Short mmCIF file of C-alpha atoms and ligand atoms in Angstrom, two decimals:
data_model
loop_
_atom_site.label_atom_id
_atom_site.label_comp_id
_atom_site.label_asym_id
_atom_site.label_seq_id
_atom_site.Cartn_x
_atom_site.Cartn_y
_atom_site.Cartn_z
CA UNK A 96 30.48 6.92 22.17
CA UNK A 97 27.10 5.21 21.62
CA UNK A 98 26.89 1.58 22.66
CA UNK A 99 25.42 0.75 19.25
CA UNK A 100 22.22 -1.18 18.69
CA UNK A 101 22.01 -4.26 20.89
CA UNK A 102 18.21 -4.60 21.01
CA UNK A 103 15.59 -3.25 18.58
CA UNK A 104 11.83 -3.42 18.26
CA UNK A 105 10.20 -4.39 14.96
CA UNK A 106 6.58 -3.74 14.02
CA UNK A 107 4.29 -3.92 11.00
CA UNK A 108 1.59 -1.30 10.63
CA UNK A 109 -1.20 -0.37 8.19
CA UNK A 110 -2.77 -2.63 5.56
CA UNK A 111 -0.94 -5.96 5.37
CA UNK A 112 0.85 -6.89 2.15
CA UNK A 113 2.69 -9.88 0.70
CA UNK A 114 6.37 -9.67 1.57
CA UNK A 115 6.02 -8.46 5.16
CA UNK A 116 7.23 -11.78 6.57
CA UNK A 117 10.06 -11.91 4.02
CA UNK A 118 11.17 -8.49 5.27
CA UNK A 119 10.78 -9.39 8.98
CA UNK A 120 12.87 -12.52 8.39
CA UNK A 121 15.62 -10.57 6.59
CA UNK A 122 15.86 -7.80 9.20
CA UNK A 123 16.01 -10.25 12.10
CA UNK A 124 18.31 -12.85 10.56
CA UNK A 125 20.80 -10.24 9.34
CA UNK A 126 20.70 -8.43 12.71
CA UNK A 127 21.19 -11.64 14.70
CA UNK A 128 23.72 -13.39 12.46
CA UNK A 129 25.83 -10.39 11.42
CA UNK A 130 25.52 -8.09 14.44
CA UNK A 131 24.43 -10.24 17.39
CA UNK A 132 21.40 -7.98 17.94
CA UNK A 133 18.25 -9.08 19.78
CA UNK A 134 15.02 -8.35 17.86
CA UNK A 135 11.91 -7.63 19.92
CA UNK A 136 8.64 -8.35 18.10
CA UNK A 137 5.90 -5.78 18.64
CA UNK A 138 2.37 -7.04 18.00
CA UNK A 139 -0.30 -5.18 16.04
CA UNK A 140 1.63 -2.16 14.90
CA UNK A 141 1.70 1.10 16.86
CA UNK A 142 -1.14 -0.11 19.10
CA UNK A 143 1.13 -2.86 20.43
CA UNK A 144 3.97 -0.36 20.82
CA UNK A 145 1.79 1.80 23.09
CA UNK A 146 0.40 -1.24 24.96
CA UNK A 147 3.84 -2.78 25.48
CA UNK A 148 2.73 -5.92 23.61
CA UNK A 149 6.31 -7.11 23.06
CA UNK A 150 8.07 -10.47 22.88
CA UNK A 151 11.61 -11.67 22.19
CA UNK A 152 11.97 -12.95 18.62
CA UNK A 153 14.13 -16.04 18.16
CA UNK A 154 15.70 -17.49 15.02
CA UNK A 155 12.99 -20.15 14.92
CA UNK A 156 10.26 -17.47 15.07
CA UNK A 157 11.54 -16.06 11.78
CA UNK A 158 12.35 -19.40 10.19
CA UNK A 159 10.05 -20.71 7.45
CA UNK A 160 8.18 -17.41 6.98
CA UNK A 161 9.78 -16.17 3.74
CA UNK A 162 6.87 -17.41 1.64
CA UNK A 163 4.06 -16.72 4.10
CA UNK A 164 1.50 -14.01 3.36
CA UNK A 165 0.43 -11.48 5.94
CA UNK A 166 2.57 -10.62 9.00
CA UNK A 167 3.48 -12.90 11.92
CA UNK A 168 3.48 -9.76 14.13
CA UNK A 169 -0.08 -8.70 13.32
CA UNK A 170 -0.87 -5.12 12.33
CA UNK A 171 -3.28 -2.26 13.02
CA UNK A 172 -4.06 1.13 11.59
CA UNK A 173 -3.38 2.90 14.89
CA UNK A 174 -1.94 6.42 14.51
CA UNK A 175 -0.61 7.49 17.95
CA UNK A 176 -0.24 11.15 16.92
CA UNK A 177 -3.71 11.47 15.39
CA UNK A 178 -6.46 12.56 17.85
CA UNK A 179 -4.65 10.86 20.76
CA UNK A 180 -6.72 9.81 23.78
CA UNK A 181 -5.12 9.46 27.25
CA UNK A 182 -4.86 5.88 28.52
CA UNK A 183 -7.77 5.12 30.90
CA UNK A 184 -5.46 3.55 33.51
CA UNK A 185 -2.38 5.74 33.45
CA UNK A 186 -3.77 8.95 31.94
CA UNK A 187 -0.74 8.92 29.65
CA UNK A 188 -1.03 9.70 25.94
CA UNK A 189 0.02 7.03 23.38
CA UNK A 190 3.31 8.78 22.52
CA UNK A 191 4.29 8.91 26.22
CA UNK A 192 3.38 5.23 26.61
CA UNK A 193 5.50 4.44 23.54
CA UNK A 194 8.51 6.29 24.94
CA UNK A 195 7.99 4.59 28.32
CA UNK A 196 7.88 1.11 26.73
CA UNK A 197 10.88 1.91 24.51
CA UNK A 198 12.88 2.72 27.69
CA UNK A 199 11.39 -0.10 29.79
CA UNK A 200 12.39 -2.70 27.19
CA UNK A 201 15.77 -0.97 26.76
CA UNK A 202 15.28 -0.69 23.02
CA UNK A 203 18.13 0.99 21.12
CA UNK A 204 16.05 1.37 17.95
CA UNK A 205 12.76 0.63 16.19
CA UNK A 206 12.15 -0.82 12.71
CA UNK A 207 8.75 0.06 11.25
CA UNK A 208 7.42 -1.76 8.17
CA UNK A 209 4.54 0.12 6.57
CA UNK A 210 3.05 2.53 4.07
CA UNK A 211 2.59 6.29 4.11
CA UNK A 212 0.81 6.45 7.46
CA UNK A 213 3.30 4.17 9.17
CA UNK A 214 6.35 6.04 7.94
CA UNK A 215 4.79 9.40 8.79
CA UNK A 216 4.33 8.17 12.38
CA UNK A 217 7.88 6.81 12.28
CA UNK A 218 9.20 10.26 11.31
CA UNK A 219 7.28 11.83 14.23
CA UNK A 220 8.69 9.23 16.65
CA UNK A 221 12.17 10.06 15.33
CA UNK A 222 11.47 13.72 16.17
CA UNK A 223 10.59 12.52 19.71
CA UNK A 224 14.10 11.10 19.97
CA UNK A 225 13.55 7.45 19.12
CA UNK A 226 16.04 5.78 16.75
CA UNK A 227 13.78 4.70 13.88
CA UNK A 228 14.29 2.97 10.52
CA UNK A 229 11.37 2.59 8.08
CA UNK A 230 10.77 0.01 5.32
CA UNK A 231 8.41 0.79 2.39
CA UNK A 232 5.48 -1.64 2.32
CA UNK A 233 2.22 -1.20 0.46
CA UNK A 234 0.39 -2.78 -2.44
CA UNK A 235 -0.44 0.78 -3.56
CA UNK A 236 3.18 1.64 -4.44
CA UNK A 237 2.43 5.23 -3.40
CA UNK A 238 5.45 6.07 -1.21
CA UNK A 239 7.58 8.92 -2.62
CA UNK A 240 11.37 8.62 -3.17
CA UNK A 241 11.39 4.88 -3.60
CA UNK A 242 10.98 3.36 -7.06
CA UNK A 243 8.83 0.57 -5.69
CA UNK A 244 7.37 -0.76 -2.43
CA UNK A 245 7.20 -4.43 -1.55
CA UNK A 246 3.72 -5.91 -1.92
CA UNK A 247 2.97 -4.02 -5.14
CA UNK A 248 4.28 -6.67 -7.55
CA UNK A 249 2.36 -9.50 -5.93
CA UNK A 250 -0.86 -7.45 -5.96
CA UNK A 251 -0.14 -6.64 -9.61
CA UNK A 252 0.19 -10.37 -10.40
CA UNK A 253 -3.13 -11.11 -8.66
CA UNK A 254 -4.98 -8.22 -10.34
CA UNK A 255 -3.58 -9.00 -13.79
CA UNK A 256 -4.52 -12.67 -13.55
CA UNK A 257 -8.05 -11.58 -12.62
CA UNK A 258 -8.26 -9.22 -15.62
CA UNK A 259 -7.06 -12.04 -17.88
CA UNK A 260 -9.73 -14.41 -16.56
CA UNK A 261 -12.47 -11.82 -16.91
CA UNK A 262 -11.35 -11.10 -20.46
CA UNK A 263 -12.47 -14.57 -21.60
CA UNK A 264 -15.93 -14.41 -20.05
CA UNK A 265 -16.42 -10.84 -21.33
CA UNK A 266 -15.72 -12.12 -24.84
CA UNK A 267 -18.05 -15.10 -24.47
CA UNK A 268 -20.98 -12.96 -23.31
CA UNK A 269 -20.25 -9.73 -25.21
CA UNK A 270 -20.39 -7.70 -21.99
CA UNK A 271 -18.76 -4.63 -20.45
CA UNK A 272 -16.79 -6.06 -17.50
CA UNK A 273 -15.83 -3.55 -14.82
CA UNK A 274 -13.03 -4.70 -12.50
CA UNK A 275 -12.26 -2.72 -9.34
CA UNK A 276 -8.72 -2.85 -7.97
CA UNK A 277 -7.31 -1.36 -4.76
CA UNK A 278 -5.59 2.00 -4.74
CA UNK A 279 -7.37 4.61 -2.68
CA UNK A 280 -5.20 7.67 -3.26
CA UNK A 281 -2.95 6.56 -6.12
CA UNK A 282 -3.76 4.48 -9.18
CA UNK A 283 -0.50 2.56 -9.77
CA UNK A 284 -2.12 -0.84 -9.33
CA UNK A 285 -4.97 0.11 -11.68
CA UNK A 286 -2.63 1.54 -14.30
CA UNK A 287 -0.23 -1.38 -14.35
CA UNK A 288 -2.85 -4.15 -14.13
CA UNK A 289 -4.93 -2.40 -16.79
CA UNK A 290 -2.02 -2.18 -19.22
CA UNK A 291 -0.82 -5.70 -18.37
CA UNK A 292 -4.32 -7.12 -18.75
CA UNK A 293 -5.09 -5.30 -21.99
CA UNK A 294 -7.90 -3.19 -20.55
CA UNK A 295 -9.77 -0.88 -22.93
CA UNK A 296 -10.54 1.67 -20.20
CA UNK A 297 -8.53 2.50 -17.06
CA UNK A 298 -10.01 4.92 -14.51
CA UNK A 299 -7.58 6.37 -11.94
CA UNK A 300 -7.78 8.76 -8.98
CA UNK A 301 -5.31 11.01 -10.82
CA UNK A 302 -7.46 11.46 -13.95
CA UNK A 303 -11.07 12.44 -13.12
CA UNK A 304 -13.36 10.73 -15.66
CA UNK A 305 -16.37 11.75 -17.71
CA UNK A 306 -18.69 8.76 -18.09
CA UNK A 307 -19.76 9.99 -21.54
CA UNK A 308 -16.14 9.75 -22.76
CA UNK A 309 -15.98 6.19 -21.45
CA UNK A 310 -19.30 5.32 -23.12
CA UNK A 311 -18.03 6.75 -26.42
CA UNK A 312 -14.95 4.54 -26.19
CA UNK A 313 -17.08 1.44 -25.54
CA UNK A 314 -19.48 2.27 -28.40
CA UNK A 315 -16.54 2.92 -30.77
CA UNK A 316 -15.26 -0.57 -29.98
CA UNK A 317 -18.74 -2.02 -30.51
CA UNK A 318 -19.07 -0.26 -33.89
CA UNK A 319 -15.71 -1.76 -34.84
CA UNK A 320 -17.08 -5.21 -34.09
CA UNK A 321 -15.63 -5.61 -30.57
CA UNK A 322 -18.71 -6.69 -28.66
CA UNK A 323 -17.05 -6.58 -25.20
CA UNK A 324 -14.99 -4.06 -23.19
CA UNK A 325 -12.73 -4.38 -20.17
CA UNK A 326 -12.85 -1.46 -17.73
CA UNK A 327 -10.32 -1.40 -14.85
CA UNK A 328 -11.30 1.05 -12.09
CA UNK A 329 -9.14 2.04 -9.12
CA UNK A 330 -11.25 2.23 -5.96
CA UNK A 331 -10.21 5.88 -5.57
CA UNK A 332 -11.23 6.93 -9.11
CA UNK A 333 -13.31 10.12 -9.26
CA UNK A 334 -15.76 11.53 -11.78
CA UNK A 335 -15.02 15.05 -13.02
CA UNK A 336 -17.87 16.38 -10.85
CA UNK A 337 -16.56 14.63 -7.74
CA UNK A 338 -13.08 16.00 -8.37
CA UNK A 339 -14.48 19.53 -7.91
CA UNK A 340 -15.92 18.73 -4.47
CA UNK A 341 -14.29 19.60 -1.15
CA UNK A 342 -12.80 16.51 0.53
CA UNK A 343 -15.46 16.55 3.28
CA UNK A 344 -18.36 16.75 0.83
CA UNK A 345 -16.85 14.00 -1.35
CA UNK A 346 -16.52 11.77 1.74
CA UNK A 347 -20.15 12.48 2.67
CA UNK A 348 -21.42 11.64 -0.81
CA UNK A 349 -19.31 8.47 -1.04
CA UNK A 350 -20.71 7.37 2.36
CA UNK A 351 -24.20 7.69 0.86
CA UNK A 352 -23.16 5.41 -2.02
CA UNK A 353 -24.09 1.89 -0.74
CA UNK A 354 -21.68 0.27 -3.21
CA UNK A 355 -18.14 0.81 -4.44
CA UNK A 356 -17.25 2.89 -7.48
CA UNK A 357 -17.19 0.01 -9.96
CA UNK A 358 -20.94 -0.58 -9.52
CA UNK A 359 -21.67 3.06 -10.27
CA UNK A 360 -19.46 3.05 -13.36
CA UNK A 361 -21.09 -0.17 -14.60
CA UNK A 362 -24.59 1.16 -14.03
CA UNK A 363 -23.85 4.46 -15.74
CA UNK A 364 -22.26 2.67 -18.71
CA UNK A 365 -25.28 0.40 -19.08
CA UNK A 366 -27.53 3.44 -19.09
CA UNK A 367 -25.35 5.30 -21.60
CA UNK A 368 -24.69 2.42 -24.01
CA UNK A 369 -27.60 -0.01 -23.57
CA UNK A 370 -24.96 -2.77 -23.27
CA UNK A 371 -24.95 -5.36 -20.47
CA UNK A 372 -22.29 -4.80 -17.81
CA UNK A 373 -21.04 -6.85 -14.87
CA UNK A 374 -18.78 -6.02 -11.92
CA UNK A 375 -15.92 -7.77 -10.11
CA UNK A 376 -14.34 -6.14 -7.04
CA UNK A 377 -10.96 -7.78 -6.33
CA UNK A 378 -10.65 -6.32 -2.84
CA UNK A 379 -8.48 -8.21 -0.38
CA UNK A 380 -7.42 -10.88 -2.83
CA UNK A 381 -4.75 -8.32 -3.80
CA UNK A 382 -3.40 -8.18 -0.24
CA UNK A 383 -3.36 -11.90 0.58
CA UNK A 384 -1.33 -14.97 -0.12
CA UNK A 385 2.30 -15.79 -0.69
CA UNK A 386 4.57 -13.00 -2.03
CA UNK A 387 5.80 -13.28 -5.61
CA UNK A 388 9.48 -14.19 -6.05
CA UNK A 389 10.11 -10.56 -7.02
CA UNK A 390 8.60 -9.31 -3.76
CA UNK A 391 10.43 -11.97 -1.74
CA UNK A 392 13.74 -10.75 -3.17
CA UNK A 393 12.84 -7.05 -2.82
CA UNK A 394 11.59 -7.44 0.76
CA UNK A 395 14.70 -9.47 1.64
CA UNK A 396 16.94 -6.73 0.21
CA UNK A 397 15.03 -4.04 2.11
CA UNK A 398 15.11 -6.09 5.31
CA UNK A 399 18.83 -6.82 5.23
CA UNK A 400 19.50 -3.14 4.48
CA UNK A 401 17.33 -2.21 7.47
CA UNK A 402 19.60 -4.26 9.73
CA UNK A 403 22.68 -2.59 8.23
CA UNK A 404 21.10 0.83 8.83
CA UNK A 405 20.72 -0.14 12.51
CA UNK A 406 24.36 -1.21 12.76
CA UNK A 407 25.52 1.93 10.94
CA UNK A 408 23.16 4.04 13.09
CA UNK A 409 21.52 5.51 9.99
CA UNK A 410 18.42 6.38 12.05
CA UNK A 411 15.53 8.55 10.88
CA UNK A 412 15.65 7.04 7.39
CA UNK A 413 13.46 4.98 5.08
CA UNK A 414 15.19 2.11 3.28
CA UNK A 415 14.42 3.02 -0.35
CA UNK A 416 15.18 1.69 -3.83
CA UNK A 417 16.37 4.30 -6.33
CA UNK A 418 17.71 3.31 -9.78
CA UNK A 419 18.18 -0.22 -8.53
CA UNK A 420 20.24 0.88 -5.52
CA UNK A 421 19.19 0.67 -1.88
CA UNK A 422 19.59 4.13 -0.34
CA UNK A 423 18.56 5.91 2.88
CA UNK A 424 15.91 8.63 2.47
CA UNK A 425 15.17 10.88 5.48
CA UNK A 426 11.73 9.96 6.85
CA UNK A 427 10.81 13.66 7.07
CA UNK A 428 11.13 13.87 3.25
CA UNK A 429 8.39 11.30 2.76
CA UNK A 430 6.10 12.05 5.72
CA UNK A 431 2.60 13.10 4.74
CA UNK A 432 3.26 12.70 1.01
CA UNK A 433 1.65 10.36 -1.54
CA UNK A 434 3.34 9.32 -4.79
CA UNK A 435 0.64 9.96 -7.39
CA UNK A 436 0.93 9.16 -11.09
CA UNK A 437 2.17 12.24 -12.98
CA UNK A 438 0.04 13.05 -16.06
CA UNK A 439 3.12 12.67 -18.30
CA UNK A 440 4.03 9.28 -16.80
CA UNK A 441 5.40 7.07 -19.63
CA UNK A 442 2.89 4.31 -18.82
CA UNK A 443 -0.01 6.75 -19.29
CA UNK A 444 1.48 8.01 -22.56
CA UNK A 445 2.02 4.46 -23.77
CA UNK A 446 -1.52 3.51 -22.80
CA UNK A 447 -2.92 6.42 -24.78
CA UNK A 448 -0.79 5.39 -27.80
CA UNK A 449 -2.42 1.95 -27.64
CA UNK A 450 -5.86 3.57 -27.59
CA UNK A 451 -6.63 2.97 -23.91
CA UNK A 452 -9.30 5.37 -22.69
CA UNK A 453 -8.54 7.08 -19.33
CA UNK A 454 -11.97 8.66 -19.13
CA UNK A 455 -10.82 12.19 -19.81
O1 F6P B 165 -3.18 0.70 1.72
C1 F6P B 165 -3.43 -0.52 1.14
C2 F6P B 165 -4.91 -0.71 1.01
O2 F6P B 165 -5.12 -2.00 0.57
C3 F6P B 165 -5.59 0.26 0.06
O3 F6P B 165 -5.34 -0.06 -1.29
C4 F6P B 165 -7.02 0.11 0.47
O4 F6P B 165 -7.81 1.21 0.10
C5 F6P B 165 -6.87 0.03 1.99
O5 F6P B 165 -5.60 -0.55 2.25
C6 F6P B 165 -7.95 -0.82 2.65
O6 F6P B 165 -7.82 -0.59 4.04
P1 F6P B 165 -8.35 -1.66 5.11
O7 F6P B 165 -7.46 -2.86 5.03
O8 F6P B 165 -8.22 -0.94 6.43
O9 F6P B 165 -9.76 -1.98 4.73
#
């Protein structure tokens, strides 16, 4: 008969996102108030887990953080299973150090808040025998088997407000305004902020673009008397030529590009249309600041469910939202996968009906 979860570690890993502190607060408060568990904070993601950078979390540590951006635990992009190096002092590999710290601190479980990389590592740690529960965090919304991740809605609010603001200056100056949003592998943020902001062109990683098609769309608008165009570009968008390249060659070519994709699109559009273009890269604005009320509620729901999963010993699962219900999804079913936008996605179809150009 297992003794149940008395003490668990909690960590945040990967790119930060609004809602992380809301989720940390919900996991810890539910665990302490409902189940008398002791949360152990782990600093800086999986790096802190391997280093043993742990501390006891108290109720006051998680009080007043619901609305705070970022993560009180700190984060890193450490991947203990990827090209592991033995520790200089002990000669132990990260995974062995993690298991040693897990035992040393008498942890009964681990709660990992993160995106694809984090939950893939979590699934591997579960295979090593650790009791792990994952929560889906990322502004990219690219985790499979959950309808949405926390952080996405706040980033969408930020990106859409930016597109709205740029709309007015584009109109005043009759310019092509190219706005780059985050979304390296999947274009959800670009698609939704483009539709919400009334973009004329949306370029996504999932739909390789032909710059001539985009130029035609801009010129068609100009001929119809619309002297400006709004182009939303996901940072992972690819031209049709780039889409044919091997991953390694694409990476090499992108490294040679001293600027991000939006500058290239803007330059090529200027060349093709003779119209003036300007660029805005939203970057980390989409990751910062207080979470939206939607994300506060979503992260709180995910966090409380995470504590229940610990109490019910539903280990090896991601807390997911499916058809408005919180459900457990085995971590191995999401590990190594990315939720891309299907070509028949209703939002794409709707965008096309409204005349949005996707560059194809
Ligand atoms: O995964 C979220 C994300 O913001 C991506 O959209 C972006 O490409 C990446 O993180 C940036 O990574 P970093 O914070 O390490 O620069």
